[in-house]
Coordinates of C-alpha atoms in Angstrom, one line a residue:
Chain A
M16 CA 0.1 0.0 -0.1
Q17 CA 1.4 3.3 -1.0
R18 CA 1.8 5.9 1.7
H19 CA 1.5 9.6 0.7
Q20 CA 4.2 12.0 1.3
K21 CA 3.6 14.0 4.6
Q22 CA 3.4 17.6 4.2
K23 CA 6.2 19.7 5.8
V24 CA 4.8 22.6 7.7
P25 CA 5.8 24.9 10.3
A26 CA 4.9 23.8 13.8
V27 CA 3.8 27.6 14.3
E28 CA 3.4 29.9 11.2
G29 CA 4.9 33.2 10.8
L30 CA 8.3 32.6 12.5
F31 CA 10.4 31.7 9.4
S32 CA 9.7 31.8 5.7
W33 CA 8.4 28.7 4.3
P34 CA 8.1 27.0 1.8
S35 CA 11.7 28.2 0.8
D36 CA 14.9 27.1 -0.8
D37 CA 16.5 29.6 1.6
P38 CA 14.6 30.0 4.8
R39 CA 15.2 32.9 6.9
L40 CA 13.9 34.0 10.5
I41 CA 11.1 36.6 10.2
V42 CA 11.8 39.8 12.6
S43 CA 10.0 43.2 13.0
R44 CA 12.6 45.8 12.4
C45 CA 11.9 49.3 13.7
K46 CA 11.9 51.8 10.9
S47 CA 13.3 54.6 13.1
C48 CA 15.9 52.9 15.3
K49 CA 16.4 49.7 13.4
T50 CA 16.1 47.4 16.5
C51 CA 14.8 43.8 15.5
Y52 CA 12.5 41.7 17.3
F53 CA 11.9 38.0 17.0
P54 CA 9.1 36.9 16.8
A55 CA 7.7 39.7 14.9
V56 CA 5.9 42.4 17.0
S57 CA 3.7 45.5 16.3
T58 CA 5.6 48.2 18.0
C59 CA 9.1 48.9 19.0
V60 CA 9.8 48.9 22.8
N61 CA 13.0 50.9 22.8
P62 CA 12.0 53.8 25.2
E63 CA 14.4 56.1 23.4
C64 CA 12.8 55.6 20.1
D65 CA 9.7 57.5 18.9
D66 CA 8.9 54.7 16.6
K67 CA 7.1 57.4 14.3
E68 CA 7.3 55.2 11.3
G69 CA 6.4 51.9 12.9
V70 CA 8.0 48.4 12.3
E71 CA 8.4 46.3 9.1
Q72 CA 8.9 42.6 8.8
V73 CA 12.2 41.6 7.1
H74 CA 14.2 38.4 6.8
I75 CA 17.6 38.4 8.9
S76 CA 20.8 36.9 7.8
R77 CA 21.2 33.1 7.6
R78 CA 24.7 33.3 9.4
G79 CA 25.5 34.4 13.1
K80 CA 27.9 33.9 15.8
L81 CA 27.4 31.7 18.9
W82 CA 26.9 33.9 22.0
S83 CA 26.0 31.2 24.6
Y84 CA 25.1 27.7 24.7
T85 CA 24.0 24.7 27.0
I86 CA 23.5 21.0 26.5
Q87 CA 20.1 19.9 27.6
H88 CA 20.2 16.6 29.4
Y89 CA 16.8 16.1 30.4
P90 CA 13.7 16.1 28.2
P91 CA 11.8 19.3 28.5
P92 CA 8.0 19.0 29.2
Q93 CA 5.3 19.3 26.6
P94 CA 4.6 21.0 24.3
F95 CA 8.0 20.2 23.3
P96 CA 7.7 16.8 21.4
Y97 CA 7.4 14.1 24.1
K98 CA 10.5 11.7 24.7
S99 CA 10.8 9.2 27.4
K100 CA 13.9 9.3 29.5
Q101 CA 15.0 6.1 27.7
E102 CA 14.6 7.4 24.3
F103 CA 15.6 11.0 24.9
A104 CA 19.2 12.2 23.6
P105 CA 20.8 15.2 24.9
F106 CA 20.6 18.3 22.4
A107 CA 22.2 21.8 22.6
V108 CA 20.3 25.1 22.7
G109 CA 22.1 28.2 21.7
I110 CA 21.8 32.0 21.3
I111 CA 23.1 33.2 18.0
E112 CA 24.0 36.7 17.5
F113 CA 23.1 38.2 14.0
A114 CA 24.7 41.3 12.2
E115 CA 21.2 43.0 12.5
G116 CA 21.7 43.4 16.2
I117 CA 19.6 40.6 17.3
R118 CA 20.4 37.5 19.5
V119 CA 18.0 34.5 19.0
A120 CA 17.6 31.3 20.9
G121 CA 17.4 28.0 19.1
M122 CA 18.2 24.4 18.9
L123 CA 21.8 23.5 17.7
T124 CA 22.2 20.6 15.4
T125 CA 25.1 19.3 17.3
T126 CA 26.5 18.8 20.9
E127 CA 30.1 18.6 19.6
N128 CA 32.7 21.3 19.7
L129 CA 30.6 24.1 20.9
G130 CA 32.4 27.4 21.3
I131 CA 31.3 30.9 21.8
G132 CA 32.1 33.2 18.9
T133 CA 31.9 30.4 16.2
E134 CA 29.7 30.8 13.1
Y135 CA 26.2 29.0 12.7
E136 CA 23.7 29.0 10.1
M137 CA 19.9 28.8 10.4
I138 CA 18.3 26.0 8.9
V139 CA 14.7 24.4 9.1
D140 CA 14.4 20.9 10.5
K141 CA 11.9 18.3 11.8
L142 CA 10.4 18.9 15.2
D143 CA 7.8 16.0 15.2
E144 CA 5.1 14.8 13.2
D145 CA 1.4 13.3 13.1
E146 CA -0.6 11.3 10.7
E147 CA -0.5 14.1 8.2
N148 CA 2.2 16.5 8.8
E149 CA 5.9 16.8 9.6
Y150 CA 6.2 19.8 11.8
L151 CA 9.1 22.0 11.5
T152 CA 11.3 24.3 13.6
W153 CA 14.4 26.4 13.1
K154 CA 17.6 25.2 14.2
F155 CA 21.4 26.4 14.1
R156 CA 24.0 24.5 12.3
P157 CA 27.8 25.2 12.3
T158 CA 29.1 26.5 9.1
K159 CA 32.2 25.0 7.4
Q160 CA 34.1 27.8 8.9
G161 CA 32.4 27.4 12.3
G162 CA 32.5 23.8 12.7
Chain B
M10 CA 8.0 63.4 58.7
A11 CA 6.8 60.2 57.0
R12 CA 5.5 57.5 58.8
E13 CA 7.8 54.5 59.6
V14 CA 6.5 50.8 59.5
A15 CA 7.8 48.1 61.8
I16 CA 7.5 44.3 61.4
V17 CA 6.3 43.0 64.9
G18 CA 5.7 39.4 64.0
V19 CA 6.7 36.6 61.5
G20 CA 5.7 33.2 61.1
M21 CA 6.4 30.1 58.7
H22 CA 5.1 26.9 58.1
P23 CA 8.1 24.6 57.2
W24 CA 9.0 24.2 53.6
G25 CA 8.4 20.6 52.4
K26 CA 5.5 18.4 51.0
Y27 CA 2.4 18.3 52.9
P28 CA -0.2 16.4 50.7
E29 CA -2.4 16.1 53.9
K30 CA -2.9 20.0 54.1
T31 CA -4.6 22.5 51.5
I32 CA -2.8 25.6 50.6
V33 CA -5.3 27.6 52.8
D34 CA -4.5 25.3 55.9
M35 CA -0.8 26.2 55.5
C36 CA -1.4 29.8 55.1
V37 CA -3.8 29.8 58.4
E38 CA -0.8 28.0 60.2
A39 CA 1.8 30.6 59.1
T40 CA -0.6 33.5 59.8
L41 CA -1.4 32.3 63.3
K42 CA 2.2 32.0 64.2
A43 CA 3.0 35.4 62.9
L44 CA 0.1 36.9 65.1
Q45 CA 1.4 34.8 68.2
D46 CA 4.7 36.3 67.3
A47 CA 3.4 39.9 67.4
N48 CA 0.9 39.4 70.4
M49 CA -1.5 40.5 68.1
N50 CA -5.3 39.4 67.9
W51 CA -6.7 38.7 64.4
R52 CA -9.3 41.4 65.2
E53 CA -6.6 44.0 65.5
V54 CA -5.5 43.4 61.8
G55 CA -6.5 46.5 59.7
F56 CA -5.3 45.3 56.4
V57 CA -4.4 42.0 54.5
A58 CA -2.1 41.6 51.5
S59 CA -1.7 38.0 50.0
G60 CA 0.5 36.7 47.6
C61 CA -1.5 34.7 45.0
S62 CA -0.8 31.2 43.9
P63 CA -2.1 30.9 40.5
W64 CA -1.9 27.0 40.2
F65 CA -4.7 26.6 42.8
H66 CA -7.6 28.6 41.4
M67 CA -9.9 30.0 44.2
G68 CA -7.7 28.7 47.0
G69 CA -4.6 30.0 45.8
L70 CA -5.9 33.3 43.8
L71 CA -8.1 34.4 46.7
I72 CA -5.9 33.1 49.5
G73 CA -6.2 36.4 51.6
N74 CA -10.0 36.1 51.6
Y75 CA -9.8 32.7 53.1
M76 CA -8.2 34.3 56.2
P77 CA -11.4 36.1 57.4
E78 CA -13.2 33.0 56.4
R79 CA -11.1 31.0 58.7
L80 CA -10.0 33.4 61.4
G81 CA -12.8 36.0 61.9
E82 CA -15.1 37.9 59.5
T83 CA -14.0 41.4 60.8
G84 CA -14.5 43.4 57.5
V85 CA -10.9 43.9 56.9
P86 CA -9.7 45.0 53.5
V87 CA -8.0 42.3 51.5
V88 CA -5.8 42.5 48.3
N89 CA -4.4 39.5 46.5
V90 CA -1.5 40.1 44.4
F91 CA 0.5 38.0 41.8
N92 CA 4.0 39.0 40.6
A93 CA 5.4 35.7 39.6
C94 CA 8.3 34.8 42.0
A95 CA 8.2 38.7 42.9
T96 CA 4.8 38.1 44.6
P97 CA 5.6 37.7 48.2
I98 CA 7.6 41.0 48.5
S99 CA 5.0 42.5 46.4
A100 CA 2.3 41.5 49.0
L101 CA 4.6 42.9 51.7
R102 CA 4.9 46.0 49.8
E103 CA 1.2 46.4 49.6
A104 CA 0.9 45.9 53.5
Y105 CA 4.0 48.3 54.1
N106 CA 2.2 51.0 51.9
A107 CA -1.3 50.6 53.5
I108 CA 0.5 51.7 56.9
L109 CA 2.8 54.4 55.2
N110 CA 0.0 56.0 53.6
G111 CA -2.2 56.0 56.6
E112 CA -4.9 53.7 55.6
S113 CA -4.2 51.4 58.4
D114 CA -2.1 51.1 61.5
T115 CA -1.8 47.5 61.3
A116 CA -1.6 44.8 58.4
I117 CA -0.4 41.5 57.6
A118 CA 1.4 40.2 54.4
L119 CA 1.1 36.5 53.8
A120 CA 1.6 33.9 51.0
A121 CA 1.7 30.4 50.3
D122 CA 2.4 27.9 47.6
K123 CA 2.0 24.3 46.9
Y124 CA 3.7 23.9 43.3
S125 CA 6.2 21.0 43.9
G126 CA 5.7 19.3 40.5
G127 CA 9.1 20.0 38.8
F128 CA 9.3 21.8 35.5
F129 CA 6.9 24.8 34.7
V130 CA 4.8 24.3 31.5
P131 CA 3.2 27.1 29.7
D132 CA -0.3 28.2 30.4
K133 CA -3.0 26.4 28.0
Y134 CA -4.7 29.9 27.5
V135 CA -2.0 31.9 26.2
G136 CA -2.1 30.8 22.4
P137 CA 0.3 29.6 19.9
R138 CA 2.0 33.2 19.2
D139 CA 2.8 33.7 22.8
P140 CA 6.4 33.5 23.9
D141 CA 6.0 31.2 26.7
Y142 CA 4.2 28.6 24.2
L143 CA 6.8 29.1 21.6
R144 CA 10.0 28.7 23.9
F145 CA 8.6 25.2 25.0
R146 CA 7.1 24.1 21.8
M147 CA 9.9 25.3 19.2
I148 CA 13.0 25.0 21.3
G149 CA 12.5 23.1 24.5
L150 CA 13.5 26.1 26.4
T151 CA 12.8 25.6 30.2
N152 CA 13.7 28.0 32.8
P153 CA 17.0 25.9 34.0
T154 CA 18.0 26.0 30.2
V155 CA 17.8 29.8 30.1
W156 CA 19.7 30.0 33.4
A157 CA 22.4 27.6 31.9
L158 CA 22.8 29.9 28.9
W159 CA 23.4 32.9 31.3
A160 CA 25.8 30.8 33.3
R161 CA 27.7 29.8 30.3
R162 CA 27.9 33.4 29.3
R163 CA 29.2 34.3 32.6
M164 CA 31.8 31.6 32.3
H165 CA 33.0 33.2 29.0
V166 CA 33.0 36.8 30.2
V167 CA 34.2 36.7 33.8
G168 CA 36.1 33.2 34.0
T169 CA 33.5 31.6 36.4
E170 CA 34.2 27.7 36.5
P171 CA 31.9 24.9 37.4
W172 CA 33.6 24.7 40.7
H173 CA 32.2 28.0 41.8
F174 CA 28.6 26.8 41.0
A175 CA 29.3 23.9 43.0
K176 CA 30.9 25.8 46.0
V177 CA 27.6 27.9 46.2
K178 CA 25.6 24.8 46.8
E179 CA 28.1 23.4 49.2
K180 CA 28.0 26.6 51.2
N181 CA 24.3 26.8 51.1
S182 CA 23.8 23.2 52.0
Q183 CA 26.1 23.9 55.1
H184 CA 23.6 27.0 56.0
G185 CA 20.6 25.0 55.3
A186 CA 21.6 22.0 57.6
L187 CA 21.0 24.6 60.5
N188 CA 17.6 25.6 59.4
P189 CA 14.4 23.6 60.9
Y190 CA 12.3 25.1 58.1
A191 CA 14.5 23.9 55.3
R192 CA 13.2 20.9 53.3
Y193 CA 16.7 19.8 52.3
R194 CA 19.1 19.7 55.5
K195 CA 21.9 17.5 53.9
V196 CA 25.4 18.9 53.5
F197 CA 26.9 18.2 50.1
T198 CA 30.6 18.7 49.1
V199 CA 31.8 20.5 45.9
D200 CA 32.7 17.0 44.4
E201 CA 29.2 15.6 45.3
V202 CA 27.6 18.6 43.5
L203 CA 29.8 18.3 40.5
N204 CA 29.2 14.6 40.2
S205 CA 25.3 14.9 40.7
P206 CA 23.4 14.3 37.2
M207 CA 24.0 17.1 34.7
V208 CA 20.7 19.0 33.8
C209 CA 21.7 21.8 31.6
D210 CA 25.4 22.1 31.1
P211 CA 27.2 23.6 33.0
L212 CA 24.3 23.4 35.8
T213 CA 23.9 20.0 37.9
L214 CA 21.0 18.5 39.5
Y215 CA 22.2 19.8 43.1
E216 CA 22.8 23.3 41.9
I217 CA 19.0 23.8 40.6
C218 CA 16.5 24.3 43.2
A219 CA 13.3 22.1 43.6
T220 CA 9.9 23.6 43.3
N221 CA 8.3 23.2 46.7
E222 CA 5.5 23.9 49.3
G223 CA 5.5 26.4 52.0
A224 CA 3.8 29.7 53.6
A225 CA 4.7 32.6 55.5
A226 CA 3.3 35.6 57.1
V227 CA 4.5 39.0 58.4
V228 CA 2.9 41.4 60.7
L229 CA 3.4 45.0 60.3
C230 CA 2.3 48.2 62.4
A231 CA 3.1 51.8 62.5
M232 CA 6.4 52.1 64.2
D233 CA 5.1 54.3 67.1
K234 CA 2.7 51.3 68.0
A235 CA 5.3 48.7 67.8
K236 CA 6.3 48.6 71.3
N237 CA 2.6 47.4 72.1
Y238 CA 3.3 44.3 70.1
N239 CA 6.9 43.5 70.2
S240 CA 10.0 44.4 72.1
K241 CA 12.2 43.8 69.0
P242 CA 10.8 45.8 66.2
I243 CA 12.3 45.7 62.8
K244 CA 11.9 48.8 60.3
V245 CA 10.7 48.1 56.8
S246 CA 13.2 50.5 55.1
A247 CA 12.2 49.7 51.7
A248 CA 9.7 47.3 49.8
I249 CA 10.1 47.9 46.1
V250 CA 9.6 46.3 42.7
A251 CA 11.2 47.2 39.4
T252 CA 11.4 45.6 36.0
S253 CA 14.0 45.0 33.4
Q254 CA 15.1 47.7 31.0
F255 CA 15.7 47.9 27.1
G256 CA 19.5 47.4 26.4
D257 CA 20.2 44.9 29.0
P258 CA 21.6 42.0 27.1
T259 CA 19.8 39.3 29.5
L260 CA 17.6 36.8 27.5
V261 CA 14.5 37.5 29.7
I262 CA 12.4 34.3 30.4
P263 CA 10.0 33.6 28.4
Y264 CA 11.2 35.4 25.2
L265 CA 13.1 34.0 22.3
S266 CA 15.2 37.0 21.4
R267 CA 17.0 40.0 22.8
S268 CA 18.6 43.2 21.4
A269 CA 22.3 43.1 21.1
K270 CA 22.5 46.7 21.8
D271 CA 24.4 45.9 25.3
A272 CA 23.7 49.5 26.5
L273 CA 23.3 48.2 30.2
P274 CA 24.6 45.6 32.6
I275 CA 23.0 42.3 32.8
H276 CA 19.9 41.8 35.1
S277 CA 18.8 45.5 35.0
E278 CA 15.6 44.6 36.9
I279 CA 17.6 43.7 40.0
R280 CA 20.1 46.7 39.6
N281 CA 16.9 48.9 39.3
A282 CA 15.1 47.5 42.2
A283 CA 18.2 47.7 44.4
Q284 CA 18.9 51.2 43.3
R285 CA 15.2 52.3 44.2
A286 CA 15.6 50.4 47.5
Y287 CA 18.8 52.2 48.5
K288 CA 17.1 55.5 47.6
A289 CA 14.0 54.7 49.5
S290 CA 16.0 53.6 52.5
G291 CA 18.8 56.1 52.3
L292 CA 21.1 53.3 52.9
K293 CA 24.0 52.0 50.7
P294 CA 25.3 48.5 49.7
S295 CA 28.1 48.7 52.3
D296 CA 25.3 49.0 55.0
I297 CA 23.8 45.7 54.3
D298 CA 24.8 43.0 56.8
V299 CA 22.9 40.0 55.5
V300 CA 21.4 39.0 52.1
E301 CA 18.8 36.5 51.6
L302 CA 18.5 36.5 47.7
H303 CA 16.7 34.3 44.9
D304 CA 19.2 31.4 44.2
G305 CA 16.9 29.5 41.6
C306 CA 20.2 27.9 40.8
S307 CA 23.8 28.5 41.9
Y308 CA 24.4 30.9 39.0
H309 CA 22.0 33.3 40.4
E310 CA 23.7 33.8 43.8
L311 CA 26.9 34.8 42.1
A312 CA 25.2 37.1 39.4
Y313 CA 22.5 38.5 41.5
L314 CA 24.8 39.6 44.5
E315 CA 26.9 41.6 42.0
A316 CA 23.5 43.4 40.9
I317 CA 22.2 43.9 44.4
L318 CA 25.5 45.2 45.9
D319 CA 26.6 46.9 42.8
L320 CA 29.9 45.0 42.4
E321 CA 32.0 44.4 39.4
L322 CA 31.2 41.5 37.3
G323 CA 33.2 38.3 38.6
E324 CA 33.4 40.0 42.3
S325 CA 31.0 37.2 43.5
D326 CA 33.3 34.5 42.7
R327 CA 36.2 36.3 44.7
L328 CA 34.0 36.6 47.6
L329 CA 32.9 32.9 47.3
E330 CA 36.6 31.9 47.1
Q331 CA 37.5 34.0 50.3
G332 CA 34.3 32.5 52.2
A333 CA 33.0 36.1 52.5
T334 CA 29.4 34.9 51.8
T335 CA 29.3 32.2 54.6
I336 CA 27.5 32.9 57.8
N337 CA 30.8 34.1 59.5
G338 CA 32.0 36.0 56.4
K339 CA 32.2 39.6 55.5
I340 CA 28.8 39.6 53.7
P341 CA 26.8 36.5 54.5
V342 CA 24.5 35.4 51.8
N343 CA 21.5 33.2 52.3
P344 CA 22.1 32.1 55.9
S345 CA 18.7 30.3 55.6
G346 CA 20.2 28.0 53.1
G347 CA 18.4 29.8 50.4
S348 CA 16.0 28.1 47.8
S349 CA 18.8 25.6 47.5
S350 CA 18.0 24.2 50.9
L351 CA 14.3 25.3 51.4
G352 CA 13.2 24.6 47.9
E353 CA 11.1 27.3 46.1
A354 CA 7.5 27.9 47.1
I355 CA 7.3 30.4 44.4
S356 CA 4.5 32.8 45.7
A357 CA 5.7 32.7 49.2
Q358 CA 9.7 32.4 48.9
G359 CA 10.1 36.3 49.6
L360 CA 8.3 36.2 52.9
A361 CA 10.4 33.2 54.0
Q362 CA 13.4 35.7 53.2
A363 CA 11.6 38.3 55.3
S364 CA 11.2 36.1 58.2
E365 CA 14.7 34.8 58.2
I366 CA 15.9 38.4 58.1
V367 CA 13.7 39.4 60.9
W368 CA 15.0 36.4 63.1
Q369 CA 18.7 37.4 62.1
L370 CA 18.3 41.0 63.1
R371 CA 16.3 40.1 66.5
G372 CA 19.5 37.6 67.1
E373 CA 17.2 34.7 67.3
V374 CA 18.5 31.9 64.8
G375 CA 21.1 30.1 67.1
E376 CA 23.7 28.3 65.1
R377 CA 23.1 30.0 61.8
Q378 CA 23.2 33.7 63.5
V379 CA 25.1 36.5 61.6
K380 CA 26.9 38.2 64.3
D381 CA 25.4 41.6 65.3
A382 CA 23.4 41.9 62.0
K383 CA 21.7 45.2 61.8
V384 CA 20.4 45.6 58.2
G385 CA 19.2 43.1 56.0
L386 CA 18.1 42.7 52.4
G387 CA 15.8 40.2 50.7
Q388 CA 15.2 39.7 46.8
T389 CA 13.3 37.6 44.6
Y390 CA 13.2 37.7 40.8
G391 CA 10.1 37.2 38.8
L392 CA 9.5 35.8 35.4
M393 CA 9.1 38.4 32.7
G394 CA 11.8 40.5 34.2
N395 CA 10.3 41.6 37.5
C396 CA 12.2 42.0 40.7
S397 CA 11.5 42.8 44.2
I398 CA 13.5 43.8 47.1
C399 CA 13.0 44.5 50.9
I400 CA 15.5 46.1 53.2
L401 CA 14.8 45.6 56.9
E402 CA 16.6 47.3 59.7
R403 CA 16.9 46.5 63.4
A404 CA 14.7 49.2 65.2
F405 CA 15.5 48.4 68.9

């Protein structure tokens, strides 16, 4: 019996461009002070900015530098995909600093050779699935230079 | 001349697991202990400020209103406040302000919590675009995960080593062993802490406090009436809340991003609350004899102490190395054993801190007594960049 191909869909819409060959995180950038916010927001919260012109949604660079990291040794609670302690494998979480002046948290694709300041790139990867869909999130992967 | 406000009674239900008691039962016990300590009758209480525990609906959210229901329907004004982990000192602030502004001559601040179920999970009502949902769903970003990210950054910036985090736990376990109200009273060595299971690298299991149950109450009155109730009144010199500020690089829980402007030092909500508390009290960091701070994990004790006492980044590591933060040190931190030993009863923790400081300033804590303590500071940090601080002074 032939199984139909599951659809690949973002676990939550509007966080990264999808479908895309070059997916990027979607941020709000203040038109006045250029501060970026992720996820996208409707107003700039910089108290020194008058925000006269509002914010616009833009994509940020694919690549950035690791600012901090940790390795998660215990399964996080749901709504993170459920894993029993036996089937759970430790994974890394990092904060990446982008040239646009924003730092964003996300899962890293590896727990090996983590170092602050090394270069990572954003990718889209599977989080979990149900009968119909495969659900996607953003992750950060070391670039050749970084890894 | 502004009115002065005194604490004339404190009471704690021991921290631990009490499945046989309701949250209201525990709060009533703490309240009766505090009233007894103040030689005050419930009928004399002119204002009630209660910290809410949101996980228990009516019993937790309207806990203050259960006190007249249990202790006497006197018509007393009741407010119930919630400010995440900054809740209990926010309740103290309400009670303090009610006396300060002349609304009442007496007041009680009380709080209880019974959330002892491990990791926090997002509220089911917030919707998929809420950052508290997104952080769990998309990244698995728990509170300890964020703390570990802060801790790793600290290691990079100031050279803190895993040994320092373990040493904080060793020190607090030595203090907590002397505290009959603490849930965990076993002394751990640095090696035992480092060898406990890794939770979020670099933080190990013994370095992260457990969610817990507890209740505490603080009885206040106008200073000119204090001697009617207690021969050892303690002055409330400040009861303050503050929030975090744009330009602070700290990734605030539950958010997913932060501007990299780096215009301010980290943990701005704590620096803001501390500065406001010093201004309100007319005191300065060097006046503080004892600190009870919010050690959700070992990292916090190092970073928060620097924010509270306005120290250079990294200075807490030196103080720790010198033994300065032990009970007999230059600036004792968490003589109660902190959340590390008590466990954290979220909505009540700050009143446990206030109780400990009152006993310290009265000289009533025996083996864990900080010698000649005259001024104490209590601090709790709340989710979404909220910080509360109280400064208490001996007034006898």
